[in-house]
């Protein structure tokens, strides 16, 4: 997966802080590297497909909520996706965590 393209596309489509973009990009990379999504779904995950799935989340959801919503849907369908959810995002400002 082209992580530069993914990060740019996520920012354009959903916004989010640099930290949020970085963590979702990392989780997506981990998901692809684990091979779980392709094994469960029968094909490699692409940037366009990932973004399409995030668009299916509730309209008022932010980037992290969208990612976790999709991981929850995959977990219900196949199991084993909870480990790819985002639980904590360290803010770029060392004095603030979200």
Short mmCIF file of N, CA, C and O in Angstrom, two decimals:
data_model
loop_
_atom_site.label_atom_id
_atom_site.label_comp_id
_atom_site.label_asym_id
_atom_site.label_seq_id
_atom_site.Cartn_x
_atom_site.Cartn_y
_atom_site.Cartn_z
N UNK A 1 0.85 -1.18 0.00
CA UNK A 1 0.00 0.00 0.00
C UNK A 1 0.89 1.23 0.00
O UNK A 1 1.86 1.30 0.74
N UNK A 2 0.55 2.19 -0.81
CA UNK A 2 1.28 3.44 -0.91
C UNK A 2 0.88 4.33 0.27
O UNK A 2 -0.17 4.97 0.26
N UNK A 3 1.71 4.35 1.30
CA UNK A 3 1.35 5.09 2.53
C UNK A 3 1.31 6.59 2.32
O UNK A 3 0.51 7.27 2.97
N UNK A 4 2.14 7.11 1.43
CA UNK A 4 2.10 8.55 1.15
C UNK A 4 0.76 8.92 0.52
O UNK A 4 0.12 9.90 0.93
N UNK A 5 0.33 8.13 -0.45
CA UNK A 5 -0.96 8.39 -1.09
C UNK A 5 -2.09 8.21 -0.08
O UNK A 5 -3.05 9.00 -0.06
N UNK A 6 -2.00 7.17 0.75
CA UNK A 6 -3.04 6.94 1.75
C UNK A 6 -3.17 8.13 2.68
O UNK A 6 -4.27 8.65 2.89
N UNK A 7 -2.07 8.58 3.24
CA UNK A 7 -2.11 9.70 4.18
C UNK A 7 -2.67 10.96 3.53
O UNK A 7 -3.51 11.65 4.11
N UNK A 8 -2.24 11.24 2.30
CA UNK A 8 -2.73 12.42 1.58
C UNK A 8 -4.24 12.30 1.32
O UNK A 8 -4.99 13.26 1.52
N UNK A 9 -4.68 11.11 0.91
CA UNK A 9 -6.10 10.91 0.61
C UNK A 9 -6.95 10.99 1.87
O UNK A 9 -8.02 11.60 1.86
N UNK A 10 -6.47 10.41 2.96
CA UNK A 10 -7.20 10.51 4.23
C UNK A 10 -7.35 11.97 4.66
O UNK A 10 -8.42 12.39 5.10
N UNK A 11 -6.28 12.73 4.54
CA UNK A 11 -6.33 14.14 4.93
C UNK A 11 -7.34 14.90 4.07
O UNK A 11 -8.14 15.68 4.59
N UNK A 12 -7.32 14.66 2.77
CA UNK A 12 -8.23 15.35 1.85
C UNK A 12 -9.68 14.96 2.13
O UNK A 12 -10.57 15.82 2.16
N UNK A 13 -9.93 13.69 2.37
CA UNK A 13 -11.30 13.20 2.51
C UNK A 13 -11.89 13.42 3.90
O UNK A 13 -13.08 13.68 4.03
N UNK A 14 -11.06 13.28 4.96
CA UNK A 14 -11.60 13.26 6.31
C UNK A 14 -10.97 14.27 7.26
O UNK A 14 -11.46 14.45 8.37
N UNK A 15 -9.87 14.89 6.86
CA UNK A 15 -9.18 15.81 7.77
C UNK A 15 -8.51 15.06 8.89
O UNK A 15 -8.22 13.88 8.77
N UNK A 16 -8.27 15.74 9.98
CA UNK A 16 -7.63 15.12 11.13
C UNK A 16 -6.26 15.73 11.37
O UNK A 16 -5.66 16.34 10.49
N UNK A 17 -5.79 15.56 12.59
CA UNK A 17 -4.48 16.08 12.95
C UNK A 17 -3.39 15.21 12.33
O UNK A 17 -3.65 14.08 11.87
N UNK A 18 -2.19 15.68 12.36
CA UNK A 18 -1.05 14.90 11.85
C UNK A 18 -0.93 13.59 12.62
O UNK A 18 -0.67 12.54 12.04
N UNK A 19 -1.14 13.64 13.93
CA UNK A 19 -1.05 12.43 14.75
C UNK A 19 -2.14 11.43 14.36
O UNK A 19 -1.88 10.23 14.27
N UNK A 20 -3.35 11.90 14.13
CA UNK A 20 -4.44 11.01 13.73
C UNK A 20 -4.17 10.38 12.37
O UNK A 20 -4.38 9.18 12.17
N UNK A 21 -3.71 11.19 11.44
CA UNK A 21 -3.38 10.68 10.11
C UNK A 21 -2.26 9.64 10.19
O UNK A 21 -2.31 8.59 9.53
N UNK A 22 -1.28 9.93 11.00
CA UNK A 22 -0.14 9.02 11.15
C UNK A 22 -0.58 7.68 11.74
O UNK A 22 -0.19 6.62 11.26
N UNK A 23 -1.42 7.70 12.78
CA UNK A 23 -1.81 6.45 13.43
C UNK A 23 -2.74 5.61 12.54
O UNK A 23 -2.61 4.39 12.49
N UNK A 24 -3.64 6.23 11.82
CA UNK A 24 -4.51 5.46 10.93
C UNK A 24 -3.70 4.89 9.77
O UNK A 24 -3.89 3.72 9.39
N UNK A 25 -2.77 5.67 9.24
CA UNK A 25 -1.90 5.15 8.18
C UNK A 25 -1.09 3.97 8.69
O UNK A 25 -0.94 2.96 8.00
N UNK A 26 -0.58 4.07 9.90
CA UNK A 26 0.20 2.97 10.48
C UNK A 26 -0.66 1.73 10.69
O UNK A 26 -0.25 0.61 10.40
N UNK A 27 -1.88 1.91 11.20
CA UNK A 27 -2.76 0.77 11.42
C UNK A 27 -3.14 0.12 10.09
O UNK A 27 -3.21 -1.11 10.00
N UNK A 28 -3.38 0.93 9.07
CA UNK A 28 -3.70 0.38 7.75
C UNK A 28 -2.52 -0.41 7.20
O UNK A 28 -2.69 -1.50 6.65
N UNK A 29 -1.32 0.10 7.39
CA UNK A 29 -0.12 -0.61 6.96
C UNK A 29 0.03 -1.93 7.71
O UNK A 29 0.32 -2.97 7.11
N UNK A 30 -0.19 -1.90 9.01
CA UNK A 30 -0.12 -3.12 9.81
C UNK A 30 -1.17 -4.14 9.35
O UNK A 30 -0.89 -5.34 9.29
N UNK A 31 -2.36 -3.65 9.04
CA UNK A 31 -3.44 -4.52 8.56
C UNK A 31 -3.03 -5.21 7.25
O UNK A 31 -3.18 -6.42 7.10
N UNK A 32 -2.50 -4.43 6.33
CA UNK A 32 -2.05 -4.99 5.05
C UNK A 32 -0.90 -5.97 5.26
O UNK A 32 -0.90 -7.08 4.71
N UNK A 33 0.08 -5.56 6.06
CA UNK A 33 1.25 -6.42 6.30
C UNK A 33 0.87 -7.74 6.97
O UNK A 33 1.50 -8.77 6.72
N UNK A 34 -0.15 -7.72 7.81
CA UNK A 34 -0.59 -8.94 8.49
C UNK A 34 -1.24 -9.92 7.52
O UNK A 34 -1.30 -11.12 7.80
N UNK A 35 -1.72 -9.42 6.39
CA UNK A 35 -2.34 -10.29 5.39
C UNK A 35 -3.74 -10.76 5.75
O UNK A 35 -4.36 -11.52 5.02
N UNK A 36 -4.25 -10.30 6.89
CA UNK A 36 -5.56 -10.76 7.37
C UNK A 36 -6.70 -10.32 6.46
O UNK A 36 -7.55 -11.14 6.10
N UNK A 37 -6.71 -9.06 6.09
CA UNK A 37 -7.80 -8.56 5.25
C UNK A 37 -7.83 -9.26 3.90
O UNK A 37 -8.91 -9.64 3.43
N UNK A 38 -6.68 -9.46 3.30
CA UNK A 38 -6.68 -10.13 1.99
C UNK A 38 -7.07 -11.60 2.14
O UNK A 38 -7.77 -12.15 1.28
N UNK A 39 -6.65 -12.25 3.21
CA UNK A 39 -7.03 -13.65 3.43
C UNK A 39 -8.53 -13.78 3.66
O UNK A 39 -9.18 -14.67 3.11
N UNK A 40 -9.10 -12.89 4.48
CA UNK A 40 -10.52 -12.95 4.80
C UNK A 40 -11.40 -12.54 3.61
O UNK A 40 -12.46 -13.11 3.40
N UNK A 41 -10.95 -11.55 2.87
CA UNK A 41 -11.80 -10.96 1.84
C UNK A 41 -11.44 -11.42 0.42
O UNK A 41 -12.13 -11.12 -0.53
N UNK A 42 -10.30 -12.10 0.27
CA UNK A 42 -9.95 -12.66 -1.02
C UNK A 42 -9.23 -11.75 -1.98
O UNK A 42 -9.00 -12.12 -3.13
N UNK A 43 -8.86 -10.56 -1.54
CA UNK A 43 -8.09 -9.65 -2.39
C UNK A 43 -7.36 -8.61 -1.54
O UNK A 43 -7.73 -8.37 -0.40
N UNK A 44 -6.32 -8.04 -2.13
CA UNK A 44 -5.52 -7.03 -1.43
C UNK A 44 -6.33 -5.76 -1.19
O UNK A 44 -7.17 -5.38 -2.01
N UNK A 45 -6.08 -5.12 -0.09
CA UNK A 45 -6.72 -3.86 0.26
C UNK A 45 -6.01 -2.72 -0.48
O UNK A 45 -4.79 -2.63 -0.46
N UNK A 46 -6.78 -1.87 -1.14
CA UNK A 46 -6.22 -0.71 -1.84
C UNK A 46 -6.59 0.57 -1.10
O UNK A 46 -7.51 0.58 -0.27
N UNK A 47 -5.90 1.65 -1.42
CA UNK A 47 -6.20 2.95 -0.82
C UNK A 47 -7.64 3.34 -1.14
O UNK A 47 -8.40 3.76 -0.26
N UNK A 48 -8.04 3.21 -2.40
CA UNK A 48 -9.40 3.62 -2.80
C UNK A 48 -10.47 2.81 -2.06
O UNK A 48 -11.47 3.37 -1.61
N UNK A 49 -10.25 1.51 -1.91
CA UNK A 49 -11.22 0.68 -1.21
C UNK A 49 -11.30 1.06 0.27
O UNK A 49 -12.38 1.18 0.84
N UNK A 50 -10.15 1.27 0.89
CA UNK A 50 -10.11 1.66 2.29
C UNK A 50 -10.90 2.96 2.50
O UNK A 50 -11.73 3.05 3.39
N UNK A 51 -10.66 3.94 1.66
CA UNK A 51 -11.35 5.23 1.77
C UNK A 51 -12.84 5.05 1.55
O UNK A 51 -13.66 5.64 2.27
N UNK A 52 -13.23 4.21 0.60
CA UNK A 52 -14.65 3.94 0.37
C UNK A 52 -15.30 3.37 1.63
O UNK A 52 -16.41 3.77 2.00
N UNK A 53 -14.62 2.44 2.29
CA UNK A 53 -15.17 1.86 3.52
C UNK A 53 -15.30 2.92 4.62
O UNK A 53 -16.28 2.92 5.36
N UNK A 54 -14.33 3.79 4.73
CA UNK A 54 -14.41 4.85 5.75
C UNK A 54 -15.54 5.83 5.46
O UNK A 54 -16.13 6.38 6.39
N UNK A 55 -15.86 6.01 4.18
CA UNK A 55 -17.00 6.88 3.82
C UNK A 55 -18.32 6.27 4.26
O UNK A 55 -19.31 6.99 4.42
N UNK A 56 -18.36 4.96 4.46
CA UNK A 56 -19.60 4.29 4.89
C UNK A 56 -19.92 4.54 6.37
O UNK A 56 -21.04 4.29 6.80
N UNK A 57 -18.94 5.00 7.13
CA UNK A 57 -19.15 5.28 8.56
C UNK A 57 -20.13 6.44 8.72
O UNK A 57 -20.37 7.19 7.77
N UNK A 58 -20.69 6.61 9.89
CA UNK A 58 -21.60 7.74 10.13
C UNK A 58 -20.96 9.08 9.70
O UNK A 58 -19.77 9.30 9.92
N UNK A 59 -21.78 9.93 9.10
CA UNK A 59 -21.29 11.17 8.51
C UNK A 59 -20.61 12.10 9.50
O UNK A 59 -19.70 12.85 9.13
N UNK A 60 -21.02 12.06 10.76
CA UNK A 60 -20.45 12.98 11.74
C UNK A 60 -19.20 12.42 12.42
O UNK A 60 -18.62 13.05 13.30
N UNK A 61 -18.74 11.26 12.00
CA UNK A 61 -17.58 10.62 12.62
C UNK A 61 -16.28 11.26 12.13
O UNK A 61 -16.16 11.62 10.96
N UNK A 62 -15.31 11.37 13.05
CA UNK A 62 -14.00 11.86 12.64
C UNK A 62 -13.18 10.69 12.10
O UNK A 62 -13.67 9.55 12.02
N UNK A 63 -11.95 10.95 11.70
CA UNK A 63 -11.12 9.92 11.08
C UNK A 63 -10.94 8.70 11.97
O UNK A 63 -11.11 7.55 11.52
N UNK A 64 -10.59 8.90 13.23
CA UNK A 64 -10.37 7.77 14.15
C UNK A 64 -11.67 6.99 14.35
O UNK A 64 -11.67 5.75 14.33
N UNK A 65 -12.77 7.68 14.52
CA UNK A 65 -14.07 7.01 14.69
C UNK A 65 -14.43 6.20 13.45
O UNK A 65 -14.94 5.08 13.56
N UNK A 66 -14.14 6.75 12.29
CA UNK A 66 -14.41 6.04 11.04
C UNK A 66 -13.57 4.77 10.94
O UNK A 66 -14.06 3.71 10.58
N UNK A 67 -12.28 4.90 11.26
CA UNK A 67 -11.39 3.73 11.21
C UNK A 67 -11.89 2.65 12.19
O UNK A 67 -12.01 1.49 11.82
N UNK A 68 -12.18 3.05 13.41
CA UNK A 68 -12.63 2.09 14.41
C UNK A 68 -13.99 1.48 14.05
O UNK A 68 -14.24 0.30 14.31
N UNK A 69 -14.84 2.26 13.42
CA UNK A 69 -16.13 1.76 12.95
C UNK A 69 -15.90 0.64 11.93
O UNK A 69 -16.52 -0.43 12.01
N UNK A 70 -14.99 0.86 10.99
CA UNK A 70 -14.71 -0.14 9.98
C UNK A 70 -14.05 -1.38 10.59
O UNK A 70 -14.40 -2.51 10.26
N UNK A 71 -13.11 -1.17 11.51
CA UNK A 71 -12.48 -2.31 12.18
C UNK A 71 -13.53 -3.12 12.93
O UNK A 71 -13.49 -4.35 12.97
N UNK A 72 -14.50 -2.43 13.55
CA UNK A 72 -15.58 -3.12 14.25
C UNK A 72 -16.43 -3.95 13.29
O UNK A 72 -16.81 -5.09 13.61
N UNK A 73 -16.71 -3.40 12.12
CA UNK A 73 -17.50 -4.14 11.12
C UNK A 73 -16.73 -5.38 10.65
O UNK A 73 -17.32 -6.47 10.52
N UNK A 74 -15.44 -5.24 10.40
CA UNK A 74 -14.62 -6.39 10.00
C UNK A 74 -14.53 -7.41 11.12
O UNK A 74 -14.55 -8.63 10.86
N UNK A 75 -14.46 -6.94 12.35
CA UNK A 75 -14.37 -7.85 13.49
C UNK A 75 -15.65 -8.67 13.62
O UNK A 75 -15.60 -9.87 13.89
N UNK A 76 -16.79 -8.04 13.42
CA UNK A 76 -18.07 -8.75 13.48
C UNK A 76 -18.14 -9.78 12.35
O UNK A 76 -18.57 -10.91 12.54
N UNK A 77 -17.71 -9.38 11.16
CA UNK A 77 -17.82 -10.26 10.00
C UNK A 77 -16.83 -11.44 10.05
O UNK A 77 -17.19 -12.56 9.69
N UNK A 78 -15.58 -11.16 10.48
CA UNK A 78 -14.54 -12.17 10.38
C UNK A 78 -13.84 -12.52 11.70
O UNK A 78 -13.23 -13.56 11.83
N UNK A 79 -13.86 -11.60 12.64
CA UNK A 79 -13.13 -11.77 13.90
C UNK A 79 -11.65 -11.43 13.74
O UNK A 79 -11.08 -11.52 12.66
N UNK A 80 -11.05 -10.98 14.85
CA UNK A 80 -9.62 -10.74 14.87
C UNK A 80 -9.16 -9.37 14.42
O UNK A 80 -7.96 -9.17 14.20
N UNK A 81 -10.06 -8.41 14.29
CA UNK A 81 -9.68 -7.07 13.82
C UNK A 81 -9.56 -6.06 14.94
O UNK A 81 -9.10 -4.95 14.71
N UNK A 82 -9.96 -6.42 16.14
CA UNK A 82 -9.90 -5.48 17.26
C UNK A 82 -8.48 -4.95 17.47
O UNK A 82 -8.28 -3.79 17.81
N UNK A 83 -7.49 -5.78 17.23
CA UNK A 83 -6.10 -5.37 17.44
C UNK A 83 -5.66 -4.24 16.50
O UNK A 83 -4.65 -3.59 16.76
N UNK A 84 -6.41 -3.99 15.44
CA UNK A 84 -6.08 -2.91 14.52
C UNK A 84 -6.82 -1.62 14.85
O UNK A 84 -6.64 -0.60 14.19
N UNK A 85 -7.68 -1.63 15.86
CA UNK A 85 -8.41 -0.42 16.27
C UNK A 85 -7.44 0.56 16.92
O UNK A 85 -6.40 0.18 17.44
N UNK A 86 -7.84 1.82 16.88
CA UNK A 86 -7.04 2.88 17.50
C UNK A 86 -7.62 3.15 18.88
O UNK A 86 -8.79 3.48 19.01
N UNK A 87 -6.79 3.00 19.89
CA UNK A 87 -7.23 3.23 21.27
C UNK A 87 -6.69 4.52 21.86
O UNK A 87 -7.24 5.08 22.77
N UNK A 88 -5.56 4.96 21.36
CA UNK A 88 -4.90 6.13 21.93
C UNK A 88 -4.09 6.80 20.84
O UNK A 88 -3.39 6.13 20.09
N UNK A 89 -4.20 8.11 20.73
CA UNK A 89 -3.41 8.87 19.76
C UNK A 89 -2.60 9.89 20.52
O UNK A 89 -3.14 10.71 21.26
N UNK A 90 -1.31 9.84 20.37
CA UNK A 90 -0.44 10.82 20.99
C UNK A 90 -0.41 12.05 20.10
O UNK A 90 -0.09 11.98 18.93
N UNK A 91 -0.80 13.18 20.65
CA UNK A 91 -0.83 14.45 19.93
C UNK A 91 0.59 14.90 19.60
O UNK A 91 1.52 14.55 20.31
N UNK A 92 0.73 15.69 18.55
CA UNK A 92 2.04 16.22 18.18
C UNK A 92 2.61 17.17 19.22
O UNK A 92 3.81 17.36 19.32
N UNK A 93 1.73 17.77 20.01
CA UNK A 93 2.17 18.66 21.08
C UNK A 93 2.50 17.80 22.30
O UNK A 93 1.64 17.11 22.84
N UNK A 94 3.76 17.80 22.76
CA UNK A 94 4.16 16.91 23.84
C UNK A 94 3.38 17.10 25.13
O UNK A 94 3.31 16.22 25.97
N UNK A 95 2.73 18.24 25.29
CA UNK A 95 2.00 18.49 26.52
C UNK A 95 0.55 18.07 26.48
O UNK A 95 -0.17 18.14 27.45
N UNK A 96 0.09 17.59 25.31
CA UNK A 96 -1.33 17.26 25.15
C UNK A 96 -1.45 15.89 24.49
O UNK A 96 -0.82 15.62 23.48
N UNK A 97 -2.29 15.03 25.06
CA UNK A 97 -2.59 13.74 24.46
C UNK A 97 -4.08 13.65 24.24
O UNK A 97 -4.85 14.16 25.04
N UNK A 98 -4.47 12.97 23.15
CA UNK A 98 -5.89 12.77 22.87
C UNK A 98 -6.21 11.32 22.83
O UNK A 98 -5.37 10.49 22.70
#
